[in-house]
GROMACS .gro file of C-alpha atoms in nm:
model
  194
    1MET     CA    1   0.000   0.000   0.000
    2ASN     CA    2   0.131   0.345  -0.081
    3GLU     CA    3  -0.155   0.564   0.045
    4MET     CA    4  -0.468   0.534   0.255
    5LEU     CA    5  -0.748   0.786   0.204
    6LEU     CA    6  -0.974   0.827   0.507
    7LEU     CA    7  -1.320   0.979   0.471
    8ARG     CA    8  -1.525   1.063   0.778
    9HIS     CA    9  -1.895   1.028   0.705
   10GLY     CA   10  -2.114   1.335   0.666
   11GLU     CA   11  -2.318   1.498   0.939
   12THR     CA   12  -2.601   1.320   1.122
   13GLU     CA   13  -2.850   1.471   1.367
   14TRP     CA   14  -2.651   1.324   1.656
   15SER     CA   15  -2.309   1.440   1.532
   16LYS     CA   16  -2.458   1.786   1.485
   17ALA     CA   17  -2.583   1.779   1.847
   18GLY     CA   18  -2.255   1.640   1.985
   19LYS     CA   19  -2.410   1.308   2.090
   20HIS     CA   20  -2.187   1.002   2.107
   21THR     CA   21  -2.296   0.789   1.812
   22GLY     CA   22  -2.138   0.447   1.815
   23ARG     CA   23  -2.362   0.166   1.698
   24THR     CA   24  -2.688   0.361   1.661
   25ASP     CA   25  -2.749   0.354   1.286
   26LEU     CA   26  -2.853   0.706   1.187
   27PRO     CA   27  -2.893   0.853   0.838
   28LEU     CA   28  -2.711   1.157   0.711
   29THR     CA   29  -2.877   1.496   0.738
   30GLU     CA   30  -2.932   1.697   0.421
   31HIS     CA   31  -2.610   1.886   0.504
   32GLY     CA   32  -2.436   1.551   0.560
   33GLU     CA   33  -2.544   1.436   0.214
   34ASP     CA   34  -2.405   1.762   0.069
   35GLN     CA   35  -2.076   1.698   0.250
   36ALA     CA   36  -2.061   1.347   0.106
   37ARG     CA   37  -2.134   1.471  -0.248
   38ALA     CA   38  -1.857   1.728  -0.212
   39LEU     CA   39  -1.609   1.446  -0.143
   40ALA     CA   40  -1.677   1.316  -0.495
   41SER     CA   41  -1.450   1.585  -0.636
   42LEU     CA   42  -1.164   1.429  -0.439
   43VAL     CA   43  -1.245   1.072  -0.543
   44LYS     CA   44  -1.333   1.133  -0.910
   45GLY     CA   45  -1.082   0.979  -1.147
   46GLN     CA   46  -0.892   0.808  -0.866
   47ALA     CA   47  -0.824   0.435  -0.870
   48PHE     CA   48  -0.837   0.243  -0.542
   49ASP     CA   49  -0.725  -0.116  -0.504
   50LEU     CA   50  -0.935  -0.162  -0.190
   51VAL     CA   51  -1.230   0.035  -0.053
   52LEU     CA   52  -1.357  -0.056   0.294
   53VAL     CA   53  -1.664   0.100   0.453
   54SER     CA   54  -1.824   0.075   0.797
   55PRO     CA   55  -2.156  -0.113   0.808
   56ALA     CA   56  -2.330   0.203   0.936
   57GLN     CA   57  -2.572   0.358   0.686
   58ARG     CA   58  -2.410   0.701   0.739
   59ALA     CA   59  -2.077   0.561   0.616
   60ARG     CA   60  -2.224   0.357   0.330
   61ARG     CA   61  -2.426   0.656   0.207
   62THR     CA   62  -2.118   0.878   0.227
   63ALA     CA   63  -1.922   0.627   0.017
   64GLU     CA   64  -2.197   0.607  -0.243
   65LEU     CA   65  -2.244   0.984  -0.272
   66ALA     CA   66  -1.867   1.031  -0.292
   67GLY     CA   67  -1.852   0.786  -0.583
   68LEU     CA   68  -1.672   0.501  -0.407
   69ASN     CA   69  -1.865   0.220  -0.567
   70GLY     CA   70  -1.773  -0.145  -0.533
   71TYR     CA   71  -1.675  -0.108  -0.168
   72GLN     CA   72  -1.655  -0.387   0.087
   73VAL     CA   73  -1.833  -0.353   0.420
   74ASP     CA   74  -1.594  -0.422   0.708
   75PRO     CA   75  -1.736  -0.455   1.061
   76ASP     CA   76  -1.396  -0.356   1.202
   77LEU     CA   77  -1.471   0.000   1.081
   78TRP     CA   78  -1.769   0.050   1.317
   79GLU     CA   79  -1.739   0.350   1.547
   80TRP     CA   80  -1.624   0.310   1.907
   81ASP     CA   81  -1.897   0.137   2.106
   82TYR     CA   82  -1.981   0.400   2.368
   83GLY     CA   83  -2.177   0.160   2.589
   84GLY     CA   84  -2.388   0.347   2.843
   85TYR     CA   85  -2.285   0.681   2.691
   86GLU     CA   86  -2.448   0.609   2.353
   87GLY     CA   87  -2.660   0.907   2.246
   88ILE     CA   88  -2.535   1.129   2.530
   89THR     CA   89  -2.326   1.446   2.498
   90THR     CA   90  -2.006   1.514   2.692
   91PRO     CA   91  -2.169   1.793   2.900
   92GLU     CA   92  -2.450   1.551   2.997
   93ILE     CA   93  -2.198   1.283   3.101
   94ARG     CA   94  -2.003   1.538   3.306
   95LYS     CA   95  -2.310   1.609   3.519
   96THR     CA   96  -2.256   1.270   3.684
   97ARG     CA   97  -1.883   1.228   3.609
   98PRO     CA   98  -1.720   1.572   3.644
   99GLY     CA   99  -1.420   1.615   3.416
  100TRP     CA  100  -1.496   1.298   3.220
  101TYR     CA  101  -1.285   1.260   2.904
  102LEU     CA  102  -1.338   0.966   2.668
  103TRP     CA  103  -0.970   0.925   2.587
  104ARG     CA  104  -0.870   0.904   2.953
  105ASP     CA  105  -1.176   0.766   3.130
  106GLY     CA  106  -1.342   0.535   2.878
  107VAL     CA  107  -1.707   0.433   2.881
  108ILE     CA  108  -1.946   0.249   3.110
  109PRO     CA  109  -2.128  -0.069   3.004
  110GLY     CA  110  -2.461  -0.022   2.830
  111ASP     CA  111  -2.730  -0.264   2.719
  112ALA     CA  112  -2.690  -0.578   2.507
  113GLU     CA  113  -2.667  -0.373   2.185
  114HIS     CA  114  -2.417  -0.128   2.337
  115PRO     CA  115  -2.188  -0.322   2.574
  116GLY     CA  116  -1.909  -0.066   2.536
  117GLU     CA  117  -1.546  -0.093   2.427
  118SER     CA  118  -1.213   0.007   2.572
  119ALA     CA  119  -0.963   0.210   2.371
  120GLU     CA  120  -0.753  -0.106   2.342
  121GLU     CA  121  -1.043  -0.296   2.187
  122VAL     CA  122  -1.095  -0.018   1.931
  123ALA     CA  123  -0.718  -0.025   1.861
  124ALA     CA  124  -0.728  -0.399   1.797
  125ARG     CA  125  -0.991  -0.343   1.527
  126ALA     CA  126  -0.788  -0.055   1.381
  127ASP     CA  127  -0.476  -0.273   1.374
  128ARG     CA  128  -0.665  -0.538   1.176
  129VAL     CA  129  -0.777  -0.277   0.922
  130ILE     CA  130  -0.420  -0.145   0.889
  131GLU     CA  131  -0.283  -0.496   0.830
  132ARG     CA  132  -0.551  -0.560   0.568
  133ALA     CA  133  -0.464  -0.231   0.395
  134LYS     CA  134  -0.090  -0.295   0.402
  135ALA     CA  135  -0.143  -0.623   0.215
  136VAL     CA  136  -0.276  -0.431  -0.086
  137GLU     CA  137  -0.064  -0.305  -0.374
  138GLY     CA  138  -0.156   0.057  -0.444
  139ARG     CA  139  -0.417   0.281  -0.284
  140VAL     CA  140  -0.679   0.214  -0.019
  141ALA     CA  141  -0.985   0.418   0.082
  142LEU     CA  142  -1.171   0.387   0.412
  143VAL     CA  143  -1.506   0.545   0.502
  144ALA     CA  144  -1.574   0.542   0.873
  145HIS     CA  145  -1.621   0.744   1.191
  146GLY     CA  146  -1.448   1.018   1.385
  147HIS     CA  147  -1.318   0.845   1.698
  148PHE     CA  148  -1.242   0.520   1.515
  149LEU     CA  149  -1.037   0.698   1.246
  150ARG     CA  150  -0.852   0.895   1.513
  151VAL     CA  151  -0.752   0.569   1.682
  152LEU     CA  152  -0.656   0.420   1.345
  153ALA     CA  153  -0.431   0.718   1.265
  154ALA     CA  154  -0.264   0.695   1.607
  155ARG     CA  155  -0.198   0.325   1.551
  156TRP     CA  156  -0.067   0.398   1.200
  157LEU     CA  157   0.189   0.627   1.361
  158GLY     CA  158   0.287   0.362   1.615
  159LEU     CA  159   0.115   0.544   1.903
  160GLY     CA  160  -0.124   0.417   2.167
  161PRO     CA  161  -0.494   0.448   2.091
  162GLU     CA  162  -0.538   0.726   2.349
  163GLU     CA  163  -0.315   0.951   2.138
  164GLY     CA  164  -0.604   0.977   1.892
  165ARG     CA  165  -0.717   1.255   2.128
  166LEU     CA  166  -0.465   1.480   1.952
  167LEU     CA  167  -0.631   1.440   1.612
  168LYS     CA  168  -0.960   1.628   1.588
  169LEU     CA  169  -1.169   1.506   1.297
  170ASP     CA  170  -1.482   1.678   1.163
  171THR     CA  171  -1.768   1.527   0.962
  172GLY     CA  172  -1.737   1.528   0.585
  173THR     CA  173  -1.358   1.569   0.586
  174TYR     CA  174  -1.076   1.368   0.437
  175SER     CA  175  -0.734   1.267   0.558
  176ARG     CA  176  -0.444   1.073   0.410
  177LEU     CA  177  -0.197   0.833   0.561
  178GLY     CA  178   0.120   0.750   0.376
  179PHE     CA  179   0.494   0.713   0.405
  180GLU     CA  180   0.803   0.930   0.414
  181HIS     CA  181   1.131   0.742   0.373
  182ALA     CA  182   0.936   0.420   0.438
  183GLU     CA  183   0.808   0.550   0.775
  184PRO     CA  184   0.432   0.593   0.840
  185VAL     CA  185   0.316   0.957   0.842
  186LEU     CA  186   0.003   1.171   0.819
  187THR     CA  187   0.014   1.346   0.483
  188THR     CA  188  -0.321   1.527   0.519
  189TRP     CA  189  -0.551   1.559   0.821
  190ASN     CA  190  -0.908   1.683   0.878
  191ALA     CA  191  -0.917   1.859   0.543
  192PRO     CA  192  -1.251   2.000   0.427
  193ILE     CA  193  -1.350   2.012   0.062
  194SER     CA  194  -1.339   2.383  -0.018
   0.00000   0.00000   0.00000
């Protein structure tokens, strides 16, 4: 692999409101669909040897509107499972856990559909995606979620998953991972389509 293009899905009602959206399968908003269509200008005319997309409808729809057809759905690309914090904003969580910070404090268990994950469990999924991408000759594209892609980028750089905290990532943006002198680097991060 010589380059990995990362696309964060477009806006949803919950991302707009700052709610933790792990496994809840929400559609894109109208603005989110516009963001996804805008990514088509980046993808048009590009050849990818592997395109992997999260099972979430917000990621699949982003891939389709961006023109990444023929993708494979990979369950490893699901967003962080926020457990008992699913659908809750950080300010709401801090009412009962003052100073709570996902990257440091993790999540609490939720129901059967949202048992929750540790940063290490998210990193294990990211590591599997990276290994799958590295096995490909050429270019890879991934369409997934904010916290997951931040963990993936940290792992790409050889960092612990908690270092993803340093890599803010907005909806409808793109990033690139590549190499410099055979060493993994970020070549583009959190770039909007202007």
